[in-house]
Amino acid sequence: MAPEDNSDDSSSTLKHWRVGDVTIIRIVESQTLFDIPDLFPKATLEEVRALPWLSPHFVTPEGRGILSVHALVIDTPTRRIIVDTCVGNDKDRGAWALYANLQTSFLADLEKAGFARDSFDVVLCTHMHVDHVGWNTMLFDGEWVPTFPNARYLLNRTEFEYWSAPSQHAAQPGFDEVQRLTMADSLQPVLDAGLVDLVEDDHRVCDEVVLVSTPGHTPGHVSVRISSGTGQALITGDMAHHPSQLAHLDWSIPQIDFDSDQGTATRQEVFSQVADEPILVIGTHWAGATAGMVKRSGDAFRLEC
Ligand SMILES: [Zn+2]
């Protein structure tokens, strides 16, 4: 059975897909518009407009990109997993005003969807950037405490060691400071609570869920493969921020990508593997439908929602 999209409204906060015995649920924290050439310096508006399949989910009629920040809950018969915990509330993010001191209803939305904080077994971070680890912790009585007290927090060992080292790659002004703040309020408290497991690139989380190494955006970046029965899905993480990168594999974000060439090679390899296969590809920042099937198109790819 191919994965099916059971949602009836692609713009709603809650969206879910069924993959065999596994349910995957999207919980949106925020959605923003951006100019694609600002994010990907190699891109032009003409090239974006030449990709009609990006509309309406991933670009506006004017050709602006839509970027979603959301978490994905993976509910398997034996494990409840949350993949990437967005930006979080109340956080000092230095120069990054977009992510500073958010006050969203994310946690209430998660609970409303039926997922109490204490019901999670695993927190999975595809990498350790600010918009993927924020709800690892929450402010309680003036202290940062683990949001998911009964979960093991899985971090890729390579990724953790890179960000724990004193000097990091930071082409964008202020990014080092944001990462330092992020480590302090979103990672250190879960380390102190003894909830972190450092895992390898190919770690198997449970029968249905396994990590896949997809480096480039960060050194230890991982994606998440879900298999159940004949259903298969892949959660990208930030190996591709926007579906336009399927058509232009070399569109990267040099300000924050650790290794742009490696990111391009990863997109080529992963999209080649999933293209024209019955594998639902779910984007970590893809808005609207958020997921689709990858199809070969010319010498690159497109997404069919
Ligand atoms: Zn991100």
CSV table of C-alpha atoms and ligand atoms in Angstrom, one decimal:
chain,number,residue,atom,x,y,z
A,1,MET,CA,0.0,0.0,0.0
A,2,ALA,CA,1.4,3.4,-0.9
A,3,PRO,CA,1.5,6.0,1.8
A,4,GLU,CA,-1.7,8.0,1.9
A,5,ASP,CA,-2.4,11.6,2.7
A,6,ASN,CA,-5.4,11.6,5.0
A,7,SER,CA,-5.5,15.3,5.5
A,8,ASP,CA,-8.3,17.3,4.0
A,9,ASP,CA,-6.8,20.8,4.5
A,10,SER,CA,-3.2,21.3,3.6
A,11,SER,CA,-3.1,24.7,5.2
A,12,SER,CA,-4.2,23.6,8.7
A,13,THR,CA,-1.8,23.2,11.5
A,14,LEU,CA,-2.5,19.6,11.9
A,15,LYS,CA,-1.8,17.2,9.0
A,16,HIS,CA,-1.2,13.5,9.1
A,17,TRP,CA,-0.1,10.6,6.9
A,18,ARG,CA,-0.4,6.9,7.3
A,19,VAL,CA,2.6,4.7,6.5
A,20,GLY,CA,1.7,1.0,7.2
A,21,ASP,CA,1.1,0.8,11.0
A,22,VAL,CA,2.8,4.2,11.6
A,23,THR,CA,1.1,7.6,11.7
A,24,ILE,CA,3.1,10.8,11.1
A,25,ILE,CA,1.6,14.1,12.3
A,26,ARG,CA,2.7,17.6,11.4
A,27,ILE,CA,2.5,20.3,14.2
A,28,VAL,CA,3.2,23.7,12.8
A,29,GLU,CA,5.0,26.3,14.9
A,30,SER,CA,5.3,29.2,12.3
A,31,GLN,CA,5.2,29.9,8.6
A,32,THR,CA,7.0,32.8,6.9
A,33,LEU,CA,7.5,34.2,3.4
A,34,PHE,CA,10.9,34.8,1.9
A,35,ASP,CA,12.5,35.7,-1.4
A,36,ILE,CA,14.1,32.6,-2.7
A,37,PRO,CA,17.2,34.4,-4.3
A,38,ASP,CA,17.8,35.9,-0.8
A,39,LEU,CA,18.1,32.4,0.7
A,40,PHE,CA,19.7,30.7,-2.3
A,41,PRO,CA,22.1,33.2,-4.0
A,42,LYS,CA,22.3,31.0,-7.1
A,43,ALA,CA,18.6,31.2,-7.7
A,44,THR,CA,16.7,33.8,-9.8
A,45,LEU,CA,13.0,34.6,-9.8
A,46,GLU,CA,12.8,33.6,-13.4
A,47,GLU,CA,14.0,30.1,-12.6
A,48,VAL,CA,11.5,29.9,-9.7
A,49,ARG,CA,8.7,31.0,-12.0
A,50,ALA,CA,9.7,28.3,-14.5
A,51,LEU,CA,8.7,25.6,-11.9
A,52,PRO,CA,4.9,25.7,-12.0
A,53,TRP,CA,4.6,22.7,-9.7
A,54,LEU,CA,5.9,24.8,-6.8
A,55,SER,CA,2.5,26.5,-6.7
A,56,PRO,CA,0.4,26.7,-4.7
A,57,HIS,CA,2.1,24.9,-1.8
A,58,PHE,CA,5.6,26.2,-1.8
A,59,VAL,CA,5.5,29.6,-3.5
A,60,THR,CA,3.0,32.4,-3.6
A,61,PRO,CA,1.5,33.6,-6.9
A,62,GLU,CA,4.2,36.4,-6.8
A,63,GLY,CA,6.9,33.8,-6.6
A,64,ARG,CA,7.9,34.2,-3.0
A,65,GLY,CA,8.9,31.2,-1.1
A,66,ILE,CA,6.9,29.8,1.8
A,67,LEU,CA,8.9,28.3,4.7
A,68,SER,CA,7.2,26.3,7.5
A,69,VAL,CA,8.7,25.5,10.8
A,70,HIS,CA,7.1,22.4,12.2
A,71,ALA,CA,7.7,19.3,14.2
A,72,LEU,CA,6.7,15.8,13.0
A,73,VAL,CA,5.3,13.2,15.4
A,74,ILE,CA,6.0,9.6,14.4
A,75,ASP,CA,3.5,7.3,16.2
A,76,THR,CA,4.5,3.7,15.8
A,77,PRO,CA,2.9,0.7,17.5
A,78,THR,CA,5.7,0.8,20.2
A,79,ARG,CA,7.2,4.3,20.2
A,80,ARG,CA,6.1,7.9,20.2
A,81,ILE,CA,8.8,10.0,18.6
A,82,ILE,CA,9.0,13.7,17.9
A,83,VAL,CA,11.3,14.8,15.1
A,84,ASP,CA,12.8,18.3,15.4
A,85,THR,CA,11.4,20.6,18.0
A,86,CYS,CA,11.2,23.9,16.2
A,87,VAL,CA,12.3,27.2,17.9
A,88,GLY,CA,10.5,27.2,21.2
A,89,ASN,CA,9.1,29.9,23.4
A,90,ASP,CA,10.8,32.5,25.5
A,91,LYS,CA,14.2,32.1,24.0
A,92,ASP,CA,16.9,34.8,23.8
A,93,ARG,CA,18.2,34.6,20.2
A,94,GLY,CA,20.5,37.5,20.1
A,95,ALA,CA,20.6,39.2,16.7
A,96,TRP,CA,18.1,36.7,15.2
A,97,ALA,CA,14.9,38.7,16.0
A,98,LEU,CA,12.8,36.3,13.8
A,99,TYR,CA,13.3,33.6,16.4
A,100,ALA,CA,13.6,35.7,19.6
A,101,ASN,CA,11.2,35.3,22.5
A,102,LEU,CA,8.4,33.5,20.5
A,103,GLN,CA,5.1,33.1,22.2
A,104,THR,CA,3.4,30.4,20.1
A,105,SER,CA,0.7,27.9,20.9
A,106,PHE,CA,2.9,25.0,19.8
A,107,LEU,CA,2.8,23.0,23.0
A,108,ALA,CA,-1.0,23.5,23.4
A,109,ASP,CA,-1.4,22.4,19.8
A,110,LEU,CA,0.6,19.3,20.4
A,111,GLU,CA,-1.5,18.4,23.5
A,112,LYS,CA,-4.7,19.3,21.6
A,113,ALA,CA,-3.7,16.8,18.9
A,114,GLY,CA,-3.6,14.1,21.6
A,115,PHE,CA,0.2,14.1,22.4
A,116,ALA,CA,0.9,14.9,26.0
A,117,ARG,CA,4.5,16.0,26.7
A,118,ASP,CA,5.1,13.1,29.0
A,119,SER,CA,3.8,10.5,26.5
A,120,PHE,CA,6.9,10.8,24.2
A,121,ASP,CA,9.5,8.1,24.2
A,122,VAL,CA,12.0,9.7,21.9
A,123,VAL,CA,13.1,13.2,20.8
A,124,LEU,CA,15.0,13.1,17.5
A,125,CYS,CA,17.0,16.1,16.2
A,126,THR,CA,18.0,15.9,12.6
A,127,HIS,CA,20.7,18.5,13.4
A,128,MET,CA,21.3,21.0,16.1
A,129,HIS,CA,20.4,24.3,14.6
A,130,VAL,CA,18.2,26.8,16.5
A,131,ASP,CA,14.9,25.9,14.7
A,132,HIS,CA,15.3,22.1,15.3
A,133,VAL,CA,16.0,21.9,19.0
A,134,GLY,CA,14.0,24.7,20.6
A,135,TRP,CA,11.2,22.8,22.3
A,136,ASN,CA,13.7,20.4,23.7
A,137,THR,CA,13.3,22.6,26.7
A,138,MET,CA,10.7,24.9,28.2
A,139,LEU,CA,10.8,27.7,30.8
A,140,PHE,CA,9.4,26.6,34.1
A,141,ASP,CA,9.8,28.7,37.3
A,142,GLY,CA,12.6,30.6,35.6
A,143,GLU,CA,14.6,27.5,34.7
A,144,TRP,CA,15.0,25.6,31.4
A,145,VAL,CA,13.6,22.1,31.9
A,146,PRO,CA,13.2,19.2,29.5
A,147,THR,CA,9.8,19.5,27.7
A,148,PHE,CA,9.6,15.8,27.3
A,149,PRO,CA,10.7,14.4,30.6
A,150,ASN,CA,10.1,10.7,29.8
A,151,ALA,CA,11.9,10.7,26.4
A,152,ARG,CA,15.4,9.8,25.4
A,153,TYR,CA,16.9,12.7,23.3
A,154,LEU,CA,18.8,11.2,20.4
A,155,LEU,CA,21.6,13.4,19.0
A,156,ASN,CA,24.0,12.3,16.2
A,157,ARG,CA,27.5,12.0,17.7
A,158,THR,CA,29.3,13.8,14.9
A,159,GLU,CA,26.8,16.7,15.1
A,160,PHE,CA,27.1,17.0,18.9
A,161,GLU,CA,30.9,16.9,18.9
A,162,TYR,CA,31.0,19.6,16.2
A,163,TRP,CA,28.7,22.0,18.0
A,164,SER,CA,30.4,21.3,21.3
A,165,ALA,CA,33.8,22.4,20.0
A,166,PRO,CA,34.7,26.0,20.8
A,167,SER,CA,34.8,27.3,17.3
A,168,GLN,CA,32.1,26.7,14.7
A,169,HIS,CA,31.5,27.6,11.1
A,170,ALA,CA,29.6,30.9,11.0
A,171,ALA,CA,29.6,32.9,7.8
A,172,GLN,CA,26.5,34.8,8.9
A,173,PRO,CA,27.0,37.6,11.4
A,174,GLY,CA,25.5,36.6,14.8
A,175,PHE,CA,25.0,33.0,14.0
A,176,ASP,CA,27.8,31.8,16.4
A,177,GLU,CA,26.0,33.7,19.1
A,178,VAL,CA,22.7,32.2,18.3
A,179,GLN,CA,24.2,28.7,18.4
A,180,ARG,CA,25.9,29.4,21.7
A,181,LEU,CA,22.6,30.5,23.2
A,182,THR,CA,20.8,27.5,21.7
A,183,MET,CA,23.3,25.0,23.1
A,184,ALA,CA,23.0,26.7,26.5
A,185,ASP,CA,19.2,26.8,26.8
A,186,SER,CA,18.0,23.9,24.6
A,187,LEU,CA,20.8,21.2,24.8
A,188,GLN,CA,22.7,21.7,28.1
A,189,PRO,CA,19.5,21.2,30.3
A,190,VAL,CA,18.7,17.9,28.7
A,191,LEU,CA,22.3,16.8,29.0
A,192,ASP,CA,22.3,17.8,32.7
A,193,ALA,CA,19.1,15.8,33.2
A,194,GLY,CA,20.9,12.7,31.8
A,195,LEU,CA,18.3,12.3,28.9
A,196,VAL,CA,20.7,12.4,25.9
A,197,ASP,CA,21.9,9.4,23.9
A,198,LEU,CA,24.6,10.1,21.4
A,199,VAL,CA,23.9,7.8,18.4
A,200,GLU,CA,25.6,6.9,15.1
A,201,ASP,CA,24.6,7.9,11.6
A,202,ASP,CA,22.7,4.7,10.9
A,203,HIS,CA,21.0,4.3,14.3
A,204,ARG,CA,17.9,2.2,14.4
A,205,VAL,CA,15.3,3.9,16.7
A,206,CYS,CA,12.8,1.1,16.5
A,207,ASP,CA,11.6,-1.5,14.0
A,208,GLU,CA,10.0,1.1,11.7
A,209,VAL,CA,12.4,4.1,12.1
A,210,VAL,CA,16.1,4.4,11.2
A,211,LEU,CA,18.4,7.3,10.7
A,212,VAL,CA,20.1,8.0,7.4
A,213,SER,CA,23.2,10.1,7.1
A,214,THR,CA,22.6,13.3,4.9
A,215,PRO,CA,25.6,15.6,5.6
A,216,GLY,CA,26.2,19.0,4.1
A,217,HIS,CA,23.9,21.5,5.8
A,218,THR,CA,25.7,20.4,9.0
A,219,PRO,CA,28.4,17.8,9.5
A,220,GLY,CA,26.3,15.2,11.3
A,221,HIS,CA,23.0,15.9,9.7
A,222,VAL,CA,20.6,13.0,9.5
A,223,SER,CA,17.3,12.3,7.8
A,224,VAL,CA,14.7,9.8,9.1
A,225,ARG,CA,13.5,6.7,7.2
A,226,ILE,CA,10.2,5.1,8.1
A,227,SER,CA,9.2,1.7,6.8
A,228,SER,CA,6.1,-0.3,7.8
A,229,GLY,CA,4.5,-3.1,5.8
A,230,THR,CA,4.9,-1.9,2.2
A,231,GLY,CA,4.7,1.8,3.2
A,232,GLN,CA,7.8,3.9,3.2
A,233,ALA,CA,8.5,7.6,4.0
A,234,LEU,CA,11.6,9.8,4.4
A,235,ILE,CA,11.7,12.9,6.6
A,236,THR,CA,14.3,15.2,5.0
A,237,GLY,CA,15.4,17.5,7.8
A,238,ASP,CA,17.3,20.4,6.3
A,239,MET,CA,19.1,18.4,3.5
A,240,ALA,CA,16.6,20.4,1.3
A,241,HIS,CA,15.0,23.5,2.9
A,242,HIS,CA,12.6,24.1,-0.1
A,243,PRO,CA,11.3,21.9,-2.9
A,244,SER,CA,12.9,24.2,-5.5
A,245,GLN,CA,16.1,22.4,-4.5
A,246,LEU,CA,14.8,19.3,-6.2
A,247,ALA,CA,15.0,21.0,-9.5
A,248,HIS,CA,18.2,22.9,-8.7
A,249,LEU,CA,20.3,20.6,-6.6
A,250,ASP,CA,23.1,23.2,-6.2
A,251,TRP,CA,20.9,25.8,-4.7
A,252,SER,CA,22.3,26.1,-1.2
A,253,ILE,CA,22.5,28.6,1.7
A,254,PRO,CA,26.2,29.4,1.9
A,255,GLN,CA,25.7,31.6,5.0
A,256,ILE,CA,24.6,28.6,7.1
A,257,ASP,CA,25.4,25.5,5.1
A,258,PHE,CA,28.5,23.8,6.6
A,259,ASP,CA,29.5,22.4,3.2
A,260,SER,CA,27.5,23.5,0.2
A,261,ASP,CA,29.1,21.0,-2.3
A,262,GLN,CA,28.4,18.1,0.1
A,263,GLY,CA,24.8,19.3,0.5
A,264,THR,CA,24.4,19.2,-3.3
A,265,ALA,CA,25.9,15.7,-3.5
A,266,THR,CA,23.6,14.6,-0.7
A,267,ARG,CA,20.5,15.9,-2.6
A,268,GLN,CA,21.7,14.2,-5.8
A,269,GLU,CA,22.2,10.9,-4.0
A,270,VAL,CA,19.0,10.8,-1.8
A,271,PHE,CA,16.6,12.1,-4.4
A,272,SER,CA,18.0,9.6,-7.0
A,273,GLN,CA,17.3,6.8,-4.5
A,274,VAL,CA,13.7,7.9,-3.8
A,275,ALA,CA,12.7,9.1,-7.3
A,276,ASP,CA,9.8,7.3,-8.9
A,277,GLU,CA,9.6,4.9,-5.9
A,278,PRO,CA,6.5,4.7,-3.7
A,279,ILE,CA,8.2,6.6,-1.0
A,280,LEU,CA,6.5,9.6,0.6
A,281,VAL,CA,9.1,12.4,1.1
A,282,ILE,CA,8.2,14.7,4.0
A,283,GLY,CA,9.9,18.1,4.2
A,284,THR,CA,10.9,19.6,7.5
A,285,HIS,CA,10.5,23.1,6.2
A,286,TRP,CA,8.1,22.4,3.3
A,287,ALA,CA,4.8,24.3,3.6
A,288,GLY,CA,1.4,23.5,2.3
A,289,ALA,CA,1.2,19.8,1.4
A,290,THR,CA,4.6,19.4,3.1
A,291,ALA,CA,5.0,16.0,1.4
A,292,GLY,CA,4.9,14.3,-1.9
A,293,MET,CA,6.5,11.8,-4.3
A,294,VAL,CA,9.8,12.7,-6.0
A,295,LYS,CA,9.8,12.3,-9.7
A,296,ARG,CA,12.7,12.5,-12.2
A,297,SER,CA,12.4,15.6,-14.4
A,298,GLY,CA,15.1,16.3,-17.0
A,299,ASP,CA,18.4,15.9,-15.2
A,300,ALA,CA,17.0,16.7,-11.8
A,301,PHE,CA,13.7,16.2,-10.0
A,302,ARG,CA,10.3,17.6,-9.0
A,303,LEU,CA,7.8,16.9,-6.3
A,304,GLU,CA,4.4,15.6,-7.0
A,305,CYS,CA,1.9,16.3,-4.2
B,1,ZN,ZN,15.9,24.4,9.7
